[in-house]
Amino acid sequence: MFLAIKEIKHDKLRYGLIISLIFFVSYLVFVLTGLASGLSNLNKSALEPWHAERIILNKDAQGRLAQSFLPLRDLGKIGNRGAQIAQYSTIVKGKSGQKEENTQLLAVNKDEFIYKRLPLIAGDKFTAEKEALASAKFKTDGYKVGDYFTTANSKEQIKIVGFTKEASLNAAPVVYISFETLGKIDKDVTNGVVLNKKLDKNIKLSDSESYTLTQFINKLPGYSAQQLTFNFMIGFLFIIILIIISIFLYILTIQKLPNFGVMKAQGIPTRYLVLNTLTQTLIISVAGVGVAIVLSILTAVVLPTQVPISISLSSVCVAGTGIILMSLLGSLIPIQQIIRVDPVKMIGG
Amino acid sequence: MTGLKLIDVSKVYGTGSSRFVALSQVNFEVEESQLVLVVGPSGSGKTTFLTIAGGLQTPSSGDVLINGQDITLLSQKEQTKMRLTTVGFVLQAYNLVPYLTVKEQFDLLEKVKTNNLSEKQFNSVLNILGIKELLFKYPDELSGGQKQRVAIARALFADPEYILADEPTASLDTGRTMQVMNLLKRLAHENQKTIIVVTHDLRLEKMADKVYQITDGKMKKV
């Protein structure tokens, strides 16, 4: 610790540059993680409050709710183990001049578990026809409880009676309505059944297939490709951090080998020198990551709401810990140099 | 059994046409409380002798006994510990850690070793070497002579039984050279230190209790 701190204090510029480098890469990792998480939420945040186990869709729908149609004759077999759901993609137009929203209308039944689990942040849940419970996004965009809207291809006016926590599906905010309301806008169909309990093995639904919620999310259009792209970028950044730290510490260590040689000649144990190098790496990586955490959280606050970024302290802490571990891993190569340095060669014997 | 002894020590580098004999059948002995000088020209094997005597490298053949123990048989870890507790080096180059102030050079030793010089003894060493006012300076703010004096003080600070010094007065003027040699002599005679100084400066011979001459890796007592 002693040598580590003294050296950083003495060579402020050199270590400042390394800390800056770790900061920039960490910041990039956190922002990309935030964007990946934000876009992921944009695709699936509506599903979280449901706490569902599985979803049953038509077997030909390739796991996509909007493309699925379940025959009505089978739905009675589900009983209270699941909730019917229908998805209708449309444009919502506010009657008080609010901006048009690309929206997913989700029809659910009042007496089923999805409806019961929807978290309210304002107003009430819908109880009658032509009433809707909208995602908080609509509130942010200027809609209020009591406002009316229409949808594309329909003149039916629907009243917003409440707002639920930020909920979106397929990158569009969700509006919950009843099947009766959906029937007024479009044909009354059931696209799928969301299960909150396991189905008995003897219950067979014709032409259907059951998916876990994770499978369902992964089959959302573009979702897997998008997340894979982000994960690749983040993964590569972790490798880049490993390489950068290794190279920087290697160069620094090579420059310091004569000093290490003299210290070894004086009897300073190799273990002490190795621990100091590890401590030094820990200090510079924690400093870089720490600044990046603060700035990335500030960035998420400052960025306009249109940018789908979701940076939570817990997620950046996990990613930050990963970066610090990578940095420590990166210091292992220069540490080998310290272990191997021959004091006699360094002092010119 | 105290003292440092080299028995038939040889050091050979390389093989075949690149074979180079740095030390050849060296026999050397120094007893407790003696100041011994090893004189010889550049390239005669002085530093090789010193690094072998201090356990920094192992000889190709022969024995190196410190206080009766053959240090060539010690593990690397044991040799490091021995250097920290028993042997103090004053080296020619790269003596000081560049990012530590003079005071911190001593603090570093305190971090890894107890039983260093008492504050009174240390202050006395600083005064004799004339470096008390340099305590908060970095090595790059010191002249060559000042660096050398700090390196001597650092070797003394750990209070080792043996001090092995490689050209410790090379960067000092005549007055300071005599002061340093007198200090080393006093340490040997009054503080029971065993001091080996390798140098090419023949003026120092009169200060020593014993003088060895080394030429082309061969050593003889003068």
Short mmCIF file of C-alpha atoms in Angstrom, two decimals, chain B residues 6-220:
data_model
loop_
_atom_site.label_atom_id
_atom_site.label_comp_id
_atom_site.label_asym_id
_atom_site.label_seq_id
_atom_site.Cartn_x
_atom_site.Cartn_y
_atom_site.Cartn_z
CA LEU B 6 34.26 -17.49 0.77
CA ILE B 7 35.92 -20.84 0.13
CA ASP B 8 37.16 -21.67 -3.39
CA VAL B 9 34.42 -19.63 -4.95
CA SER B 10 34.28 -19.45 -8.74
CA LYS B 11 31.73 -17.81 -10.98
CA VAL B 12 31.58 -18.68 -14.64
CA TYR B 13 29.18 -17.10 -17.13
CA GLY B 14 28.27 -18.74 -20.45
CA THR B 15 29.67 -21.85 -22.07
CA GLY B 16 32.00 -22.74 -24.94
CA SER B 17 33.46 -19.76 -26.78
CA SER B 18 31.36 -17.30 -24.74
CA ARG B 19 32.63 -18.74 -21.44
CA PHE B 20 33.78 -16.02 -19.07
CA VAL B 21 35.33 -16.60 -15.68
CA ALA B 22 34.32 -13.69 -13.43
CA LEU B 23 35.75 -15.19 -10.22
CA SER B 24 38.33 -17.91 -10.00
CA GLN B 25 38.94 -19.96 -6.83
CA VAL B 26 38.41 -16.98 -4.55
CA ASN B 27 39.17 -17.42 -0.88
CA PHE B 28 38.17 -14.58 1.36
CA GLU B 29 37.59 -14.12 5.04
CA VAL B 30 36.43 -11.24 7.18
CA GLU B 31 35.81 -11.38 10.89
CA GLU B 32 33.33 -9.46 12.99
CA SER B 33 34.07 -5.75 13.56
CA GLN B 34 36.44 -5.45 10.62
CA LEU B 35 36.51 -3.04 7.72
CA VAL B 36 37.83 -4.88 4.71
CA LEU B 37 38.68 -3.29 1.41
CA VAL B 38 38.62 -5.15 -1.90
CA VAL B 39 40.45 -3.12 -4.49
CA GLY B 40 40.69 -3.71 -8.17
CA PRO B 41 40.20 -2.09 -11.55
CA SER B 42 36.92 -1.98 -13.48
CA GLY B 43 35.87 -5.41 -14.76
CA SER B 44 38.05 -7.27 -12.29
CA GLY B 45 35.05 -9.04 -10.69
CA LYS B 46 34.52 -6.75 -7.67
CA THR B 47 30.75 -6.47 -8.04
CA THR B 48 30.39 -10.18 -8.81
CA PHE B 49 32.34 -10.92 -5.63
CA LEU B 50 30.09 -8.58 -3.63
CA THR B 51 26.81 -9.99 -4.98
CA ILE B 52 27.95 -13.54 -4.26
CA ALA B 53 29.15 -12.60 -0.77
CA GLY B 54 25.76 -10.99 -0.07
CA GLY B 55 23.69 -13.88 -1.41
CA LEU B 56 22.38 -12.00 -4.43
CA GLN B 57 23.69 -14.67 -6.75
CA THR B 58 25.04 -18.14 -6.30
CA PRO B 59 28.60 -19.15 -7.24
CA SER B 60 29.30 -21.76 -9.90
CA SER B 61 31.32 -23.59 -7.27
CA GLY B 62 32.55 -23.08 -3.73
CA ASP B 63 30.94 -22.15 -0.43
CA VAL B 64 29.84 -18.84 1.02
CA LEU B 65 29.56 -18.89 4.79
CA ILE B 66 27.86 -16.15 6.79
CA ASN B 67 28.05 -16.71 10.53
CA GLY B 68 28.96 -20.31 9.77
CA GLN B 69 25.97 -20.99 7.55
CA ASP B 70 26.44 -21.80 3.87
CA ILE B 71 24.09 -19.30 2.25
CA THR B 72 24.26 -21.03 -1.14
CA LEU B 73 22.07 -23.73 0.41
CA LEU B 74 19.34 -21.26 1.40
CA SER B 75 16.12 -20.94 -0.56
CA GLN B 76 15.46 -17.69 -2.43
CA LYS B 77 13.01 -16.62 0.28
CA GLU B 78 15.55 -17.32 3.01
CA GLN B 79 18.21 -15.41 1.10
CA THR B 80 15.86 -12.42 0.77
CA LYS B 81 15.19 -12.52 4.50
CA MET B 82 18.90 -12.75 5.18
CA ARG B 83 19.54 -9.67 3.03
CA LEU B 84 16.89 -7.79 4.95
CA THR B 85 18.14 -8.72 8.41
CA THR B 86 21.83 -9.54 8.13
CA VAL B 87 23.34 -7.88 5.05
CA GLY B 88 23.04 -4.30 3.91
CA PHE B 89 24.00 -3.29 0.37
CA VAL B 90 25.28 0.04 -0.85
CA LEU B 91 25.06 -0.19 -4.62
CA GLN B 92 26.63 1.84 -7.41
CA ALA B 93 23.60 2.67 -9.52
CA TYR B 94 19.81 2.87 -9.24
CA ASN B 95 20.29 3.19 -5.52
CA LEU B 96 17.17 5.04 -4.53
CA VAL B 97 13.50 4.52 -5.30
CA PRO B 98 12.74 7.56 -7.49
CA TYR B 99 9.21 8.20 -6.21
CA LEU B 100 10.13 8.18 -2.53
CA THR B 101 11.61 11.11 -0.63
CA VAL B 102 14.78 10.50 1.33
CA LYS B 103 12.74 10.01 4.50
CA GLU B 104 10.39 7.60 2.73
CA GLN B 105 13.38 5.48 1.61
CA PHE B 106 13.85 4.70 5.30
CA ASP B 107 10.08 4.43 5.94
CA LEU B 108 9.95 1.67 3.32
CA LEU B 109 12.45 -0.39 5.29
CA GLU B 110 10.46 0.20 8.46
CA LYS B 111 7.40 -1.26 6.72
CA VAL B 112 9.11 -4.59 6.18
CA LYS B 113 11.60 -4.78 9.04
CA THR B 114 11.66 -3.96 12.71
CA ASN B 115 14.82 -3.53 14.80
CA ASN B 116 16.28 -0.77 12.68
CA LEU B 117 18.60 1.94 14.07
CA SER B 118 17.30 3.87 17.07
CA GLU B 119 16.25 7.46 16.39
CA LYS B 120 19.37 8.74 18.14
CA GLN B 121 21.69 6.49 16.14
CA PHE B 122 19.84 7.36 12.94
CA ASN B 123 20.14 11.10 13.59
CA SER B 124 23.82 10.66 14.21
CA VAL B 125 24.22 8.87 10.86
CA LEU B 126 22.25 11.62 9.11
CA ASN B 127 24.49 14.27 10.67
CA ILE B 128 27.71 12.52 9.80
CA LEU B 129 26.59 11.98 6.21
CA GLY B 130 25.25 15.55 6.03
CA ILE B 131 21.85 14.59 4.68
CA LYS B 132 19.51 15.70 7.49
CA GLU B 133 18.34 18.68 5.47
CA LEU B 134 17.61 16.43 2.47
CA LEU B 135 14.97 14.29 4.17
CA PHE B 136 12.03 15.66 2.17
CA LYS B 137 13.71 15.77 -1.21
CA TYR B 138 13.21 13.27 -4.03
CA PRO B 139 16.25 11.51 -5.57
CA ASP B 140 16.00 13.60 -8.76
CA GLU B 141 16.54 16.70 -6.62
CA LEU B 142 19.84 15.36 -5.24
CA SER B 143 23.35 15.46 -6.64
CA GLY B 144 25.24 12.22 -7.31
CA GLY B 145 27.16 12.56 -4.04
CA GLN B 146 24.01 13.25 -2.02
CA LYS B 147 22.33 10.17 -3.53
CA GLN B 148 25.31 8.06 -2.59
CA ARG B 149 25.26 9.33 1.00
CA VAL B 150 21.53 8.61 1.27
CA ALA B 151 22.17 5.10 -0.05
CA ILE B 152 24.82 4.58 2.62
CA ALA B 153 22.46 5.85 5.31
CA ARG B 154 19.74 3.54 4.05
CA ALA B 155 22.04 0.51 4.26
CA LEU B 156 23.02 1.53 7.80
CA PHE B 157 19.43 2.24 8.85
CA ALA B 158 18.46 -1.44 8.74
CA ASP B 159 21.25 -2.06 11.29
CA PRO B 160 22.67 -5.12 9.50
CA GLU B 161 25.60 -7.15 10.82
CA TYR B 162 27.32 -6.93 7.43
CA ILE B 163 27.52 -3.96 5.11
CA LEU B 164 28.64 -4.66 1.56
CA ALA B 165 29.43 -1.45 -0.28
CA ASP B 166 30.10 -1.18 -4.01
CA GLU B 167 32.19 1.96 -4.66
CA PRO B 168 30.43 3.89 -1.86
CA THR B 169 32.64 6.91 -2.23
CA ALA B 170 32.73 7.07 -6.02
CA SER B 171 30.65 10.25 -6.21
CA LEU B 172 32.05 11.97 -3.11
CA ASP B 173 34.72 14.64 -2.75
CA THR B 174 37.85 13.87 -0.75
CA GLY B 175 36.58 15.43 2.49
CA ARG B 176 33.26 13.57 2.38
CA THR B 177 35.04 10.38 1.31
CA MET B 178 37.16 10.49 4.43
CA GLN B 179 34.13 11.25 6.59
CA VAL B 180 32.23 8.30 5.13
CA MET B 181 35.18 5.96 5.54
CA ASN B 182 35.67 7.12 9.11
CA LEU B 183 31.99 6.47 9.78
CA LEU B 184 32.28 2.96 8.31
CA LYS B 185 35.42 2.32 10.36
CA ARG B 186 33.70 3.53 13.53
CA LEU B 187 30.68 1.36 12.80
CA ALA B 188 32.97 -1.62 12.41
CA HIS B 189 35.02 -1.02 15.52
CA GLU B 190 32.47 0.49 17.88
CA ASN B 191 29.22 -1.05 16.69
CA GLN B 192 30.56 -4.49 15.79
CA LYS B 193 29.61 -4.23 12.12
CA THR B 194 31.47 -6.17 9.49
CA ILE B 195 32.05 -3.99 6.47
CA ILE B 196 33.32 -4.93 3.03
CA VAL B 197 34.03 -2.10 0.63
CA VAL B 198 34.92 -2.77 -2.98
CA THR B 199 36.60 0.13 -4.67
CA HIS B 200 39.19 1.12 -7.21
CA ASP B 201 40.28 4.03 -5.00
CA LEU B 202 43.64 3.03 -3.57
CA ARG B 203 43.63 6.04 -1.21
CA LEU B 204 41.18 4.17 1.00
CA GLU B 205 43.61 1.32 1.75
CA LYS B 206 44.98 3.02 4.86
CA MET B 207 41.52 3.13 6.43
CA ALA B 208 40.98 -0.63 6.22
CA ASP B 209 41.79 -3.40 8.67
CA LYS B 210 42.46 -5.77 5.84
CA VAL B 211 42.89 -5.29 2.09
CA TYR B 212 42.31 -7.76 -0.73
CA GLN B 213 43.35 -7.18 -4.30
CA ILE B 214 41.23 -8.57 -7.14
CA THR B 215 42.43 -8.78 -10.72
CA ASP B 216 40.74 -10.71 -13.53
CA GLY B 217 38.65 -12.64 -11.04
CA LYS B 218 41.59 -13.74 -8.92
CA MET B 219 41.82 -12.46 -5.38
CA LYS B 220 44.79 -12.18 -3.06
#
